[in-house]
mmCIF file of C-alpha atoms in Angstrom:
data_model
loop_
_atom_site.group_PDB
_atom_site.id
_atom_site.type_symbol
_atom_site.label_atom_id
_atom_site.label_comp_id
_atom_site.label_asym_id
_atom_site.label_seq_id
_atom_site.Cartn_x
_atom_site.Cartn_y
_atom_site.Cartn_z
ATOM 1 C CA MET A 1 100.742 119.329 78.975
ATOM 2 C CA SER A 2 103.113 117.248 76.604
ATOM 3 C CA LEU A 3 103.824 113.793 77.589
ATOM 4 C CA ASP A 4 107.305 114.197 78.157
ATOM 5 C CA LEU A 5 106.766 117.448 80.603
ATOM 6 C CA HIS A 6 104.510 115.318 82.311
ATOM 7 C CA PHE A 7 106.953 112.482 82.626
ATOM 8 C CA ILE A 8 109.461 114.780 83.843
ATOM 9 C CA LEU A 9 107.105 116.503 86.476
ATOM 10 C CA PHE A 10 106.029 113.296 87.768
ATOM 11 C CA LEU A 11 109.652 112.027 87.963
ATOM 12 C CA LEU A 12 110.473 115.200 89.767
ATOM 13 C CA LEU A 13 107.856 114.516 92.363
ATOM 14 C CA ARG A 14 108.630 110.720 92.959
ATOM 15 C CA MET A 15 112.450 112.239 93.531
ATOM 16 C CA ALA A 16 111.112 114.658 95.908
ATOM 17 C CA ILE A 17 108.776 112.143 98.021
ATOM 18 C CA ALA A 18 111.854 110.071 97.933
ATOM 19 C CA ALA A 19 114.273 112.470 99.130
ATOM 20 C CA ALA A 20 111.752 113.659 101.936
ATOM 21 C CA PHE A 21 111.771 110.123 103.435
ATOM 22 C CA VAL A 22 115.587 109.923 103.870
ATOM 23 C CA VAL A 23 115.534 113.197 105.239
ATOM 24 C CA THR A 24 113.309 112.013 108.146
ATOM 25 C CA ALA A 25 115.067 109.092 108.566
ATOM 26 C CA SER A 26 118.421 110.991 108.652
ATOM 27 C CA ILE A 27 117.125 113.442 111.397
ATOM 28 C CA ILE A 28 115.902 110.227 113.610
ATOM 29 C CA THR A 29 119.084 108.363 112.885
ATOM 30 C CA GLU A 30 121.189 111.576 114.159
ATOM 31 C CA ARG A 31 119.374 112.218 117.366
ATOM 32 C CA SER A 32 118.972 108.267 118.456
ATOM 33 C CA GLY A 33 122.576 107.217 118.481
ATOM 34 C CA PRO A 34 124.438 104.269 116.886
ATOM 35 C CA VAL A 35 122.290 101.523 117.769
ATOM 36 C CA ILE A 36 118.733 103.038 117.068
ATOM 37 C CA GLY A 37 120.400 104.922 113.729
ATOM 38 C CA ALA A 38 121.546 101.463 112.660
ATOM 39 C CA LEU A 39 118.045 100.185 113.117
ATOM 40 C CA ILE A 40 116.501 102.956 111.188
ATOM 41 C CA ALA A 41 119.316 102.670 108.635
ATOM 42 C CA THR A 42 118.116 99.382 107.672
ATOM 43 C CA LEU A 43 114.525 100.205 107.100
ATOM 44 C CA PRO A 44 113.628 100.335 103.630
ATOM 45 C CA VAL A 45 114.512 104.045 103.187
ATOM 46 C CA SER A 46 115.787 104.228 99.670
ATOM 47 C CA ALA A 47 114.379 100.718 98.343
ATOM 48 C CA GLY A 48 110.828 101.264 99.703
ATOM 49 C CA PRO A 49 110.223 104.587 97.483
ATOM 50 C CA SER A 50 111.664 102.855 94.444
ATOM 51 C CA TYR A 51 109.586 99.458 95.069
ATOM 52 C CA VAL A 52 106.827 102.127 95.218
ATOM 53 C CA PHE A 53 107.315 103.929 92.105
ATOM 54 C CA LEU A 54 108.103 100.851 90.386
ATOM 55 C CA ALA A 55 104.596 99.359 91.444
ATOM 56 C CA ILE A 56 102.893 102.567 90.134
ATOM 57 C CA ASP A 57 104.378 101.871 86.753
ATOM 58 C CA HIS A 58 104.445 98.009 86.682
ATOM 59 C CA ASP A 59 102.107 94.959 87.442
ATOM 60 C CA ALA A 60 102.800 92.858 90.360
ATOM 61 C CA ALA A 61 104.394 89.948 88.511
ATOM 62 C CA PHE A 62 107.297 93.009 87.789
ATOM 63 C CA ILE A 63 107.395 93.729 91.235
ATOM 64 C CA ALA A 64 107.476 90.022 92.151
ATOM 65 C CA GLN A 65 110.384 89.276 90.003
ATOM 66 C CA GLY A 66 112.190 92.523 90.901
ATOM 67 C CA ALA A 67 112.086 91.451 94.567
ATOM 68 C CA LEU A 68 113.293 87.946 93.401
ATOM 69 C CA ALA A 69 116.341 89.672 92.180
ATOM 70 C CA SER A 70 116.624 91.932 95.039
ATOM 71 C CA LEU A 71 117.002 89.167 97.583
ATOM 72 C CA PRO A 72 120.474 87.874 96.903
ATOM 73 C CA VAL A 73 121.668 91.900 96.495
ATOM 74 C CA ASN A 74 120.950 91.910 100.210
ATOM 75 C CA ALA A 75 123.588 89.502 100.856
ATOM 76 C CA ALA A 76 126.183 91.248 98.878
ATOM 77 C CA THR A 77 125.132 94.239 101.219
ATOM 78 C CA ILE A 78 126.247 92.748 103.972
ATOM 79 C CA PHE A 79 129.621 92.059 102.319
ATOM 80 C CA MET A 80 129.980 95.578 101.448
ATOM 81 C CA CYS A 81 129.539 96.147 105.095
ATOM 82 C CA LEU A 82 132.280 93.843 106.201
ATOM 83 C CA THR A 83 134.683 95.162 103.979
ATOM 84 C CA TYR A 84 134.322 98.630 105.313
ATOM 85 C CA VAL A 85 134.245 97.735 108.605
ATOM 86 C CA VAL A 86 137.692 95.855 108.505
ATOM 87 C CA LEU A 87 139.433 98.195 106.480
ATOM 88 C CA SER A 88 137.988 101.287 108.008
ATOM 89 C CA GLN A 89 140.059 100.531 111.201
ATOM 90 C CA ARG A 90 143.236 101.494 109.774
ATOM 91 C CA HIS A 91 142.677 102.936 106.410
ATOM 92 C CA ASN A 92 141.223 106.173 105.199
ATOM 93 C CA LEU A 93 137.761 106.837 103.275
ATOM 94 C CA VAL A 94 139.074 106.590 99.976
ATOM 95 C CA VAL A 95 140.425 103.040 100.532
ATOM 96 C CA SER A 96 137.675 101.752 102.970
ATOM 97 C CA CYS A 97 134.694 102.972 101.216
ATOM 98 C CA GLY A 98 135.988 102.318 97.560
ATOM 99 C CA SER A 99 136.756 99.019 98.204
ATOM 100 C CA ALA A 100 133.473 98.292 99.930
ATOM 101 C CA ILE A 101 131.433 99.859 97.162
ATOM 102 C CA ALA A 102 133.615 97.841 94.756
ATOM 103 C CA VAL A 103 132.934 94.598 96.491
ATOM 104 C CA TRP A 104 129.155 95.436 96.383
ATOM 105 C CA ILE A 105 129.135 95.836 92.538
ATOM 106 C CA VAL A 106 131.432 92.859 91.642
ATOM 107 C CA LEU A 107 129.083 90.619 93.789
ATOM 108 C CA ALA A 108 125.674 92.380 92.150
ATOM 109 C CA SER A 109 127.536 91.730 88.751
ATOM 110 C CA MET A 110 127.818 88.145 89.585
ATOM 111 C CA ILE A 111 124.343 87.923 91.015
ATOM 112 C CA ARG A 112 122.810 89.584 87.903
ATOM 113 C CA GLN A 113 124.119 86.449 85.649
ATOM 114 C CA PHE A 114 121.647 83.820 87.534
ATOM 115 C CA ASP A 115 118.067 83.304 87.680
ATOM 116 C CA TRP A 116 117.500 83.151 91.260
ATOM 117 C CA SER A 117 114.798 81.264 92.985
ATOM 118 C CA LEU A 118 113.392 82.459 96.300
ATOM 119 C CA THR A 119 115.216 79.175 98.028
ATOM 120 C CA ALA A 120 118.491 80.302 96.529
ATOM 121 C CA GLY A 121 118.034 83.795 97.367
ATOM 122 C CA LEU A 122 117.257 83.073 101.011
ATOM 123 C CA ALA A 123 120.021 80.615 101.128
ATOM 124 C CA ALA A 124 122.505 83.173 99.944
ATOM 125 C CA ASN A 125 121.568 85.280 102.672
ATOM 126 C CA LEU A 126 121.788 82.863 105.737
ATOM 127 C CA ILE A 127 125.090 81.921 104.288
ATOM 128 C CA ALA A 128 126.388 85.447 104.108
ATOM 129 C CA PHE A 129 124.800 86.456 107.303
ATOM 130 C CA GLY A 130 126.019 83.493 109.055
ATOM 131 C CA LEU A 131 129.574 84.254 107.792
ATOM 132 C CA CYS A 132 129.576 88.088 108.619
ATOM 133 C CA ILE A 133 127.434 88.319 111.663
ATOM 134 C CA PRO A 134 130.048 86.757 114.035
ATOM 135 C CA LEU A 135 132.793 88.797 112.277
ATOM 136 C CA LEU A 136 131.192 91.932 112.711
ATOM 137 C CA ALA A 137 130.329 91.468 116.258
ATOM 138 C CA GLY A 138 133.636 92.608 117.596
ATOM 139 C CA TYR A 139 133.416 96.087 115.855
ATOM 140 C CA ARG A 140 129.942 96.876 117.363
ATOM 141 C CA HIS A 141 131.220 99.172 120.087
ATOM 142 C CA ALA A 142 133.382 102.133 119.857
ATOM 143 C CA LYS A 143 133.430 105.526 121.272
ATOM 144 C CA MET A 144 131.142 107.931 119.554
ATOM 145 C CA PRO A 145 132.439 111.522 119.455
ATOM 146 C CA LEU A 146 130.080 114.315 119.166
ATOM 147 C CA VAL A 147 128.665 114.779 115.498
ATOM 148 C CA THR A 148 128.184 118.280 114.131
ATOM 149 C CA ARG A 149 125.779 118.202 111.226
ATOM 150 C CA ARG A 150 127.193 120.277 108.306
ATOM 151 C CA TRP A 151 124.830 121.943 105.997
ATOM 152 C CA TYR A 152 125.447 119.487 103.014
ATOM 153 C CA ASP A 153 124.847 116.184 105.403
ATOM 154 C CA ILE A 154 121.226 115.664 104.380
ATOM 155 C CA PRO A 155 121.125 117.447 101.161
ATOM 156 C CA MET A 156 123.540 115.020 100.049
ATOM 157 C CA ARG A 157 121.809 112.124 101.363
ATOM 158 C CA ALA A 158 118.416 113.303 99.708
ATOM 159 C CA ALA A 159 119.958 113.775 96.505
ATOM 160 C CA LEU A 160 121.490 110.433 96.176
ATOM 161 C CA VAL A 161 118.230 108.449 96.906
ATOM 162 C CA ALA A 162 116.500 111.082 94.741
ATOM 163 C CA ILE A 163 119.019 110.202 91.941
ATOM 164 C CA LEU A 164 118.602 106.361 92.525
ATOM 165 C CA VAL A 165 114.763 106.723 92.149
ATOM 166 C CA ALA A 166 115.115 108.631 89.281
ATOM 167 C CA ILE A 167 117.647 105.803 87.395
ATOM 168 C CA VAL A 168 115.155 103.152 88.492
ATOM 169 C CA VAL A 169 112.006 104.428 87.697
ATOM 170 C CA SER A 170 113.061 106.036 84.034
ATOM 171 C CA THR A 171 115.066 102.900 82.952
ATOM 172 C CA SER A 172 112.714 100.080 84.468
ATOM 173 C CA GLY A 173 110.974 99.608 81.339
ATOM 174 C CA TRP A 174 113.771 98.660 79.188
ATOM 175 C CA VAL A 175 115.974 96.840 81.870
ATOM 176 C CA GLY A 176 113.204 94.833 82.949
ATOM 177 C CA PRO A 177 112.568 93.444 86.504
ATOM 178 C CA ARG A 178 115.577 92.011 87.108
ATOM 179 C CA ILE A 179 118.275 94.823 86.839
ATOM 180 C CA SER A 180 115.532 96.959 88.270
ATOM 181 C CA GLY A 181 115.506 94.732 91.536
ATOM 182 C CA ILE A 182 119.507 95.003 91.547
ATOM 183 C CA ILE A 183 119.723 98.719 90.953
ATOM 184 C CA ALA A 184 116.749 99.394 93.738
ATOM 185 C CA LEU A 185 118.746 97.718 96.409
ATOM 186 C CA TYR A 186 121.909 99.540 96.048
ATOM 187 C CA PRO A 187 122.840 100.787 99.379
ATOM 188 C CA VAL A 188 122.729 104.267 99.287
ATOM 189 C CA VAL A 189 122.101 104.836 103.110
ATOM 190 C CA PHE A 190 125.279 102.793 104.045
ATOM 191 C CA SER A 191 127.182 104.789 101.301
ATOM 192 C CA SER A 192 126.193 108.018 102.811
ATOM 193 C CA ILE A 193 126.953 107.160 106.195
ATOM 194 C CA MET A 194 130.420 106.372 105.187
ATOM 195 C CA LEU A 195 130.887 109.438 103.100
ATOM 196 C CA ILE A 196 129.419 112.031 105.929
ATOM 197 C CA LEU A 197 130.708 110.227 109.179
ATOM 198 C CA HIS A 198 134.266 108.576 108.331
ATOM 199 C CA PRO A 199 135.972 112.058 107.617
ATOM 200 C CA ARG A 200 134.473 113.718 110.490
ATOM 201 C CA ILE A 201 134.517 111.080 113.707
ATOM 202 C CA GLY A 202 136.860 108.244 111.940
ATOM 203 C CA GLY A 203 136.725 104.798 110.767
ATOM 204 C CA PRO A 204 135.989 102.765 114.076
ATOM 205 C CA PRO A 205 132.866 105.051 115.229
ATOM 206 C CA THR A 206 131.648 104.723 111.786
ATOM 207 C CA ALA A 207 132.406 101.193 111.230
ATOM 208 C CA ALA A 208 130.323 100.641 114.686
ATOM 209 C CA VAL A 209 127.203 102.099 113.128
ATOM 210 C CA LEU A 210 127.339 99.671 110.207
ATOM 211 C CA ALA A 211 128.463 96.470 112.230
ATOM 212 C CA ASN A 212 125.013 97.504 114.466
ATOM 213 C CA SER A 213 123.146 97.039 111.097
ATOM 214 C CA ALA A 214 123.755 93.425 110.482
ATOM 215 C CA TRP A 215 120.922 91.936 112.443
ATOM 216 C CA GLY A 216 118.453 94.820 110.997
ATOM 217 C CA LEU A 217 119.670 94.162 107.421
ATOM 218 C CA LEU A 218 118.985 90.228 107.777
ATOM 219 C CA GLY A 219 115.305 91.388 108.488
ATOM 220 C CA PHE A 220 115.453 93.568 105.594
ATOM 221 C CA GLY A 221 116.470 90.396 103.658
ATOM 222 C CA MET A 222 113.308 88.635 105.008
ATOM 223 C CA ALA A 223 111.187 91.529 104.020
ATOM 224 C CA VAL A 224 112.259 91.427 100.489
ATOM 225 C CA ALA A 225 111.441 87.691 100.432
ATOM 226 C CA VAL A 226 107.951 88.804 102.038
ATOM 227 C CA LEU A 227 107.383 91.276 99.051
ATOM 228 C CA HIS A 228 108.038 88.815 96.691
ATOM 229 C CA LEU A 229 105.556 86.133 98.141
ATOM 230 C CA GLY A 230 102.962 89.004 98.666
ATOM 231 C CA ALA A 231 103.133 90.598 95.370
ATOM 232 C CA ALA A 232 103.347 87.202 93.714
ATOM 233 C CA ASN A 233 100.059 86.253 95.279
ATOM 234 C CA PHE A 234 98.103 88.999 96.480
ATOM 235 C CA GLY A 235 99.456 91.902 94.240
ATOM 236 C CA SER A 236 101.846 94.726 94.684
ATOM 237 C CA ALA A 237 99.934 96.943 97.273
ATOM 238 C CA ILE A 238 99.663 93.948 100.029
ATOM 239 C CA GLY A 239 103.356 92.943 98.877
ATOM 240 C CA LEU A 240 104.675 96.382 99.695
ATOM 241 C CA SER A 241 102.628 96.527 102.992
ATOM 242 C CA LEU A 242 103.653 93.202 104.266
ATOM 243 C CA GLY A 243 107.165 93.805 103.321
ATOM 244 C CA LEU A 244 107.255 97.219 105.150
ATOM 245 C CA ALA A 245 105.342 95.499 108.129
ATOM 246 C CA THR A 246 108.080 92.836 108.396
ATOM 247 C CA CYS A 247 110.958 95.283 108.634
ATOM 248 C CA ILE A 248 109.289 97.210 111.281
ATOM 249 C CA VAL A 249 108.315 94.499 113.351
ATOM 250 C CA TRP A 250 111.614 92.960 112.957
ATOM 251 C CA ASN A 251 113.419 96.075 114.018
ATOM 252 C CA LEU A 252 111.256 96.810 116.873
ATOM 253 C CA THR A 253 111.779 93.303 118.009
ATOM 254 C CA LEU A 254 115.635 93.826 117.749
ATOM 255 C CA TRP A 255 115.339 97.163 119.709
ATOM 256 C CA TRP A 256 113.188 95.533 122.453
ATOM 257 C CA ASN A 257 115.433 92.641 122.614
ATOM 258 C CA GLY A 258 118.359 94.910 123.189
ATOM 259 C CA ARG A 259 116.534 97.107 125.569
ATOM 260 C CA ARG A 260 115.570 94.231 127.963
ATOM 261 C CA LYS A 261 119.134 93.237 127.840
ATOM 262 C CA ARG A 262 120.731 96.357 128.883
ATOM 263 C CA MET A 263 118.149 96.575 131.782
ATOM 264 C CA ALA A 264 118.819 93.328 132.932
ATOM 265 C CA ALA A 265 122.610 94.159 132.933
ATOM 266 C CA THR A 266 122.146 97.385 135.034
ATOM 267 C CA THR A 267 119.863 95.478 137.713
ATOM 268 C CA SER A 268 122.443 92.588 138.021
#
């Protein structure tokens, strides 16, 4: 088998594995409602496979540096969410989603110009989430109409993630860890939520899903920081495992806390 054919087949396999992750997460999200769905959406459904495949091709230093570049990009994602949530209350999909993606691209381009330290990346996240979480709080509750899945919903999400993985894996060797880390954190799941739900149920209910994701996204940022430290000190496998564990524990804590508050409200 030629090297080119081997690369293409291995790349297709990686794309298929990533697509399988997002299909599974999508089915769970649709059956769980906006709150649980938001927590699942903030798990590393797209970034996780990208980083796993990067770890197969590159050493731990590459992964640690990529995670360091990814950390401030997480702050750009919460601003993307805020932009969509505010605009979607009165505007159509093209204006609200297009503006949100444009904000992410502009911020990611600005982030690319700097060499980020762990402290600076964490500070960027704390400032961004400190500003955005209170602003998003008023949009977390909306009447959720019944959503009927269309045949192309899950294939579209799977295709978006598969394309992202293909771009990250095939270009990482010449763009380096910084650009790879930025591309890996493009919010595919949030973009697909906007594109699929907004035309069907409207802006405010779709915005409620994204607004509920703010706290989960904060935990995702912490997981990226853990990935950086773990990969730098213990290797890629341990770094990836610790990052995933951080996401899961954080989101389970959010779920338990929300459940406890609801139970307290019903008994009072």
